[in-house]
Amino acid sequence: MDLMGANGLIGFDYTFRRPDGLNDDTWGDPRSAFLRVRANSIEGGTSEILRNILGEQVLGLPGEPRVDKDLPWAKVPRN
């Protein structure tokens, strides 16, 4: 983005374009790739959640205490 200068800020419309096939180059536009990388970290789950999953399931560390673990979803207290 720094190399593109002001051109990195113009001419990009944020329109989602579905690839035609599996081999399409979805990272062809560096502006789109820059924004997708930020969104992927949010969509895939935060780093903290992924660390908890790795710690509990891979390393066998104890999970965080949960008082609602045995409750049905409808009975979980909410704010």
Short mmCIF file of N, CA and C in Angstrom, two decimals, residues 6 16 23 34-35 44 49 58 60 65 70:
data_model
loop_
_atom_site.label_atom_id
_atom_site.label_comp_id
_atom_site.label_asym_id
_atom_site.label_seq_id
_atom_site.Cartn_x
_atom_site.Cartn_y
_atom_site.Cartn_z
N ALA A 6 -0.86 7.49 -3.32
CA ALA A 6 -2.26 7.94 -3.37
C ALA A 6 -3.12 6.99 -4.21
N PHE A 16 -17.68 -7.02 -3.27
CA PHE A 16 -17.26 -8.41 -3.15
C PHE A 16 -17.50 -9.10 -4.48
N ASN A 23 -9.39 -21.85 -9.23
CA ASN A 23 -8.04 -21.41 -9.56
C ASN A 23 -7.94 -19.92 -9.87
N PHE A 34 -5.02 -6.37 0.95
CA PHE A 34 -4.71 -5.66 2.19
C PHE A 34 -5.91 -5.65 3.12
N LEU A 35 -7.09 -5.35 2.58
CA LEU A 35 -8.29 -5.30 3.40
C LEU A 35 -8.75 -6.70 3.82
N GLY A 44 -12.17 -15.35 11.25
CA GLY A 44 -11.72 -16.66 11.68
C GLY A 44 -11.72 -16.84 13.19
N ILE A 49 -9.05 -16.56 21.25
CA ILE A 49 -9.90 -17.75 21.18
C ILE A 49 -9.11 -18.92 20.60
N VAL A 58 -4.87 -29.19 22.22
CA VAL A 58 -3.59 -29.71 21.75
C VAL A 58 -2.63 -29.93 22.90
N GLY A 60 -3.46 -29.84 26.16
CA GLY A 60 -4.08 -30.48 27.31
C GLY A 60 -4.14 -29.61 28.55
N PRO A 65 -12.65 -21.60 33.88
CA PRO A 65 -13.83 -22.03 34.63
C PRO A 65 -15.11 -21.50 33.98
N ASP A 70 -23.02 -26.86 32.04
CA ASP A 70 -24.05 -27.90 32.04
C ASP A 70 -25.46 -27.37 31.82
#
